[in-house]
Tab-separated table of C-alpha atoms in Angstrom:
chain	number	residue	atom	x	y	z
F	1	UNK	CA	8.397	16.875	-0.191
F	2	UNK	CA	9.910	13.463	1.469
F	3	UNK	CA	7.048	11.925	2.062
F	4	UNK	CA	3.647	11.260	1.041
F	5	UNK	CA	1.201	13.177	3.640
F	6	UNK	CA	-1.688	10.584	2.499
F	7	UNK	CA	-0.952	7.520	0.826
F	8	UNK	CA	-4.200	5.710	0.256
F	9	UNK	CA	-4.403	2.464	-0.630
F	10	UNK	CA	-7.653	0.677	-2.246
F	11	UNK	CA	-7.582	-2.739	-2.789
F	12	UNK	CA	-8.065	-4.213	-6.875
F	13	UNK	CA	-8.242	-7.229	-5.662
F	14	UNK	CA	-10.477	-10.078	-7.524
F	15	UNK	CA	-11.322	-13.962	-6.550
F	16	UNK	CA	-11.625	-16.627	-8.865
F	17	UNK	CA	-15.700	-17.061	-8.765
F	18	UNK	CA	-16.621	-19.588	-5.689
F	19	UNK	CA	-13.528	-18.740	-3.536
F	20	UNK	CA	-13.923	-18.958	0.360
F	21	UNK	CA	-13.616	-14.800	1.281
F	22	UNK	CA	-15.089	-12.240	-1.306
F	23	UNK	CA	-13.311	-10.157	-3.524
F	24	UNK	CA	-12.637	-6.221	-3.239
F	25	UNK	CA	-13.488	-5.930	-6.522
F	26	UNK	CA	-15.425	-7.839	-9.801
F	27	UNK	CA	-12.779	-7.212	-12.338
F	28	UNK	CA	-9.798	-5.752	-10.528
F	29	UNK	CA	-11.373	-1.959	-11.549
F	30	UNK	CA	-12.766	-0.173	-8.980
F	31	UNK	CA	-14.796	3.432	-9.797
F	32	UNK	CA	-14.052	3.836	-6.206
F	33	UNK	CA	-10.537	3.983	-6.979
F	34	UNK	CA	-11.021	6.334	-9.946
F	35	UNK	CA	-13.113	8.497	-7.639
F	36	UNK	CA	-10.399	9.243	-5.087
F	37	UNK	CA	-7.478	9.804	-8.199
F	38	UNK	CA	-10.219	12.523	-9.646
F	39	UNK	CA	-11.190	13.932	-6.702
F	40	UNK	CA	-7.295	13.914	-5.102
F	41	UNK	CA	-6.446	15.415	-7.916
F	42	UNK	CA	-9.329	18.092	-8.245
F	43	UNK	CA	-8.107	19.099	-4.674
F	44	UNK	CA	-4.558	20.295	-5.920
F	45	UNK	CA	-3.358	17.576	-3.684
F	46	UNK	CA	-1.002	15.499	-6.406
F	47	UNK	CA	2.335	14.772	-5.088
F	48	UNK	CA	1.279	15.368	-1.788
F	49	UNK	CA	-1.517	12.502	-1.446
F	50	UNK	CA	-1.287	9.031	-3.003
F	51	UNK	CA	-4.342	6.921	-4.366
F	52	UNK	CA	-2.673	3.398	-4.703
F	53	UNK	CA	-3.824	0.174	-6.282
F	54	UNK	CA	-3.378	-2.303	-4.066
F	55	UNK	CA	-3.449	-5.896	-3.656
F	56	UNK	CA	-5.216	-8.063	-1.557
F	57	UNK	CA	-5.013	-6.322	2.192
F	58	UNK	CA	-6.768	-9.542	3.520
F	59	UNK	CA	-9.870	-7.933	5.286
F	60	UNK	CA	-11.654	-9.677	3.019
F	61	UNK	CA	-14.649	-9.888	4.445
F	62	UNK	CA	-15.243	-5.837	4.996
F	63	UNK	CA	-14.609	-4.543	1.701
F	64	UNK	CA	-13.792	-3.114	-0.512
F	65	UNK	CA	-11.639	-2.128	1.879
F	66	UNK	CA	-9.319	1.268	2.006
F	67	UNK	CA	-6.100	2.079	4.239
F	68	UNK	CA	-5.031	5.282	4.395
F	69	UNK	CA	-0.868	5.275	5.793
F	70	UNK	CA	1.013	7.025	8.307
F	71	UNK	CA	-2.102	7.272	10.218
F	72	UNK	CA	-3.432	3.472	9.716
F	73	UNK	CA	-6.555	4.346	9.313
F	74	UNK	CA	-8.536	1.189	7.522
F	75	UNK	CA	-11.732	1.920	5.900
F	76	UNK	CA	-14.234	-0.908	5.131
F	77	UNK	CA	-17.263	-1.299	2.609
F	78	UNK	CA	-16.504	1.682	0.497
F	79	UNK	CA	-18.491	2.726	-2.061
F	80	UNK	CA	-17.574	5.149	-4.936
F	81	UNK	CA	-20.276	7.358	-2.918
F	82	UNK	CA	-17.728	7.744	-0.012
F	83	UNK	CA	-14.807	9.492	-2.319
F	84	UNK	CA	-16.189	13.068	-1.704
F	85	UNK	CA	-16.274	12.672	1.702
F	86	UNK	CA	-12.927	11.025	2.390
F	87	UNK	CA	-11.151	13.825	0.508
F	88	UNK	CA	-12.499	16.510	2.086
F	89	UNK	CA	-12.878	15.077	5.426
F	90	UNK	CA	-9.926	13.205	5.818
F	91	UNK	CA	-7.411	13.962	3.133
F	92	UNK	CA	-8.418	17.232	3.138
F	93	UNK	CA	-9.266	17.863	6.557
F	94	UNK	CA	-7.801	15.476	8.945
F	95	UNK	CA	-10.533	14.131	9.999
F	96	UNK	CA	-11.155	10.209	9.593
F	97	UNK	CA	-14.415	9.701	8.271
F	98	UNK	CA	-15.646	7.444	11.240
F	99	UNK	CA	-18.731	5.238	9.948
F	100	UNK	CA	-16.315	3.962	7.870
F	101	UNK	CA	-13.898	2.501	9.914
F	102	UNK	CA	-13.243	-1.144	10.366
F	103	UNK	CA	-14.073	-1.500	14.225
F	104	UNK	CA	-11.000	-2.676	16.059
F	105	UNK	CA	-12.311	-5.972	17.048
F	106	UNK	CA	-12.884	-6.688	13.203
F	107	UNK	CA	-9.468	-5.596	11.883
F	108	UNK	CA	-6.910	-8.280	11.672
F	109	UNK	CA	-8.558	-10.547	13.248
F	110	UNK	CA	-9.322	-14.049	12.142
F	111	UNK	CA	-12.034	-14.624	15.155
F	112	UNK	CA	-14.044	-11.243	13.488
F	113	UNK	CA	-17.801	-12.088	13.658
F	114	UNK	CA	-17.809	-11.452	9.868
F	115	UNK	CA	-15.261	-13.398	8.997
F	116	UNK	CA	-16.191	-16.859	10.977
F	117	UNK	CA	-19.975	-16.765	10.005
F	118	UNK	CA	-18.331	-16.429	6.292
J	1	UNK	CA	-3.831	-7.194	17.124
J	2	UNK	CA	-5.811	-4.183	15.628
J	3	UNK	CA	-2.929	-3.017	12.978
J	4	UNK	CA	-0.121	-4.742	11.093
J	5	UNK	CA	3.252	-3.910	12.846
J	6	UNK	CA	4.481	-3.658	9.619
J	7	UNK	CA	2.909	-3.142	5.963
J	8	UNK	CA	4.816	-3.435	3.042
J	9	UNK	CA	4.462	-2.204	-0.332
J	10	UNK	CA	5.816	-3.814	-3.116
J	11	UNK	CA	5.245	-2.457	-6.528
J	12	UNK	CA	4.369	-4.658	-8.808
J	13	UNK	CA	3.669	-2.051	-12.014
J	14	UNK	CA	4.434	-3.091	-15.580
J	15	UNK	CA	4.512	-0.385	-18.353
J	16	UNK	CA	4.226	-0.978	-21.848
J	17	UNK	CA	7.620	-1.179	-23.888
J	18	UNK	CA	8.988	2.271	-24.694
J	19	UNK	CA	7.217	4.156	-21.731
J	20	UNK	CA	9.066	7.304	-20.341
J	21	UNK	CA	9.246	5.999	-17.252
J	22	UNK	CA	10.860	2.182	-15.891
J	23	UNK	CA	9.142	-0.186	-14.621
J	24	UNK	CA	9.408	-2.227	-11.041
J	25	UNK	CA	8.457	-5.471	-12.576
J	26	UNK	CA	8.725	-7.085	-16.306
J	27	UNK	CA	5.598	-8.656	-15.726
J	28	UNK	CA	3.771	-7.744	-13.055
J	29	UNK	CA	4.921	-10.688	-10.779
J	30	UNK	CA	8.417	-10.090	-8.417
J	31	UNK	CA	10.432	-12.547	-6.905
J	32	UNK	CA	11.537	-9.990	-4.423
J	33	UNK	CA	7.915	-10.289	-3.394
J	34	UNK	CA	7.565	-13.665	-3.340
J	35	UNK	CA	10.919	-13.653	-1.350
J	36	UNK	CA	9.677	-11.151	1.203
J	37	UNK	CA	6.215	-12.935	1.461
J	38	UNK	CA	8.308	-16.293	2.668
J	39	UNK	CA	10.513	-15.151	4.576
J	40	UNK	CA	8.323	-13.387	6.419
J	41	UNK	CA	6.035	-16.175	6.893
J	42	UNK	CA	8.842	-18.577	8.081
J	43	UNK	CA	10.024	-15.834	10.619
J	44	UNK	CA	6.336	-16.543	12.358
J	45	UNK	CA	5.365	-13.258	11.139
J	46	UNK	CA	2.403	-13.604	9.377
J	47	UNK	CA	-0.868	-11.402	11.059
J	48	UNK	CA	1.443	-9.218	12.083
J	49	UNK	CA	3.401	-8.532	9.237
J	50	UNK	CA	2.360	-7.974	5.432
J	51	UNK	CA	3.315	-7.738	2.359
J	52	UNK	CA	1.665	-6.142	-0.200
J	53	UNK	CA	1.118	-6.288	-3.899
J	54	UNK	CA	0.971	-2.646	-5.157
J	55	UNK	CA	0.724	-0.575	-7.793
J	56	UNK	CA	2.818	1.971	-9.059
J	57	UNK	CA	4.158	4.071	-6.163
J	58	UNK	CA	5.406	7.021	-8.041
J	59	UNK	CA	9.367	6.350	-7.186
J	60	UNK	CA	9.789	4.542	-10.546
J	61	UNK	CA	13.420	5.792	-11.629
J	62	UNK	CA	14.103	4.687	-8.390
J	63	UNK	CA	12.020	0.979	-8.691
J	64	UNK	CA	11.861	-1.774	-7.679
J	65	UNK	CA	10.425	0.322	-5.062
J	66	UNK	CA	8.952	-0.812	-1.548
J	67	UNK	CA	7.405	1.256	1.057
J	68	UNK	CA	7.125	0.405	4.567
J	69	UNK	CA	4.505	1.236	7.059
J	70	UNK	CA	3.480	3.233	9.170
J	71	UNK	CA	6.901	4.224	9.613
J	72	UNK	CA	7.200	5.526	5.592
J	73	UNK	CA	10.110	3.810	5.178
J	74	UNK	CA	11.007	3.925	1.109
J	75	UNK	CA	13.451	1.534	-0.768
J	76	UNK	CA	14.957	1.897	-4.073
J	77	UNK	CA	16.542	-0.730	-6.333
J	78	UNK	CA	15.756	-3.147	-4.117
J	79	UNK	CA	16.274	-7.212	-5.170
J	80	UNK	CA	15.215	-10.270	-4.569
J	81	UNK	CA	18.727	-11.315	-2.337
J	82	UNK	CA	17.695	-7.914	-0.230
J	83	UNK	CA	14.884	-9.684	1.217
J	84	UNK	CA	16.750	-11.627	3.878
J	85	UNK	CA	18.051	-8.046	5.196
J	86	UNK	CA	14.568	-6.543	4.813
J	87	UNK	CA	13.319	-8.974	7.164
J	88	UNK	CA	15.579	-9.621	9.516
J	89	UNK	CA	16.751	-6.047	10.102
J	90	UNK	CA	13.979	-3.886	9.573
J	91	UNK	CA	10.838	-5.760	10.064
J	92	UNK	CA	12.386	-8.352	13.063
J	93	UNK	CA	14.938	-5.863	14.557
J	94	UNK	CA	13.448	-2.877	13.768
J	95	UNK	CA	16.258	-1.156	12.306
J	96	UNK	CA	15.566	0.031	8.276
J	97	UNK	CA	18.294	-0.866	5.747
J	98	UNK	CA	19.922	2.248	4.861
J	99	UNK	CA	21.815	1.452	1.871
J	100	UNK	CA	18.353	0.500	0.531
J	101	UNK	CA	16.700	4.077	1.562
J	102	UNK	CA	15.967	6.173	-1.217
J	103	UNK	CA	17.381	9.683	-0.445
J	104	UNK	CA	15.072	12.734	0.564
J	105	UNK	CA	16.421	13.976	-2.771
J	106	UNK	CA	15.496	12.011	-4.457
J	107	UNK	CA	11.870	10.540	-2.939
J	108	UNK	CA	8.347	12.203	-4.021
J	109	UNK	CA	10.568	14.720	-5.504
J	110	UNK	CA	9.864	15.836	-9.335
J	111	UNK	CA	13.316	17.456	-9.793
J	112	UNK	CA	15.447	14.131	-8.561
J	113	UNK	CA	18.528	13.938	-10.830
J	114	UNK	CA	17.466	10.421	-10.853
J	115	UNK	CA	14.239	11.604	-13.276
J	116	UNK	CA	14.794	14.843	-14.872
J	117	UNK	CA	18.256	12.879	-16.354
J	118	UNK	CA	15.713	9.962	-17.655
């Protein structure tokens, strides 16, 4: 297989306490992340689908925050509760899980409503 | 801009001494990361380019890895002095690095000579 069909990545990232934009995660753990490895790997889908650690994938503001590459799909304010559902919708399924999704005019974007009211 | 042109990986993973497997980092920090981070900044990149801390990306006989996306473009062995090429070809000129690819062979692939002779 050349190529990862999935390769998710969930941002670890952690702010020293009183920084500017809020951290991903408390401690640089995430269950979330351990939720999509089990649940991956429950699927049979090991070698085909990669849960990454990530660093810091600067949409600060809307996480913890989840891409999932080729497809570029960016998930925002994930919870450990939204594992199931992004395997078998989207890993498994091909089917972005929608209320998820960072809306377009938030991704990327310095002027994103969430961002400048930070 | 609702997506990163292009997002790079850059695996940062540290295993303890004696681990079957390498690591991509002694310590968890990379100057080919910090190389690729300013370079890409001083190209006037930034917002439209990242790089990425990661964690292991499963290529590690191969490491220090990168990934590139969404075009799942994987490099192998890659160093600090590469970063210059990285940018200038690949993520300015749009053309990968091919002496840097890691082979179909070889990538996501269990039976790579490059692991099963580890």
């Amino acid at each position: 297989m050349p190529a990862f069909e999935h390769h998710v990545f969930v941002c670890q990232n952690v702010r020293p306490e009183g920084a500017p934009r809020p951290s991903c995660t408390s401690d640089g753990k995430s269950e979330l992340l351990a939720e999509l490895q089990q649940r991956t790997k429950a699927a049979g889908l090991s070698g085909r689908v990669r849960i990454n650690k990530s660093g810091c994938l600067d949409q600060c503001e809307h996480g913890p925050t989840v891409v999932v590459y080729p497809e570029a799909v960016w998930y925002g304010k994930v919870q450990a509760a939204d594992a199931a559902e992004i395997v078998e919708e989207h890993l498994i399924g091909g089917r972005p899980v929608e209320r998820l999704r960072i809306a377009d005019g938030c991704l990327n974007t310095k002027s994103c409503p969430h961002r400048t009211q930070g």
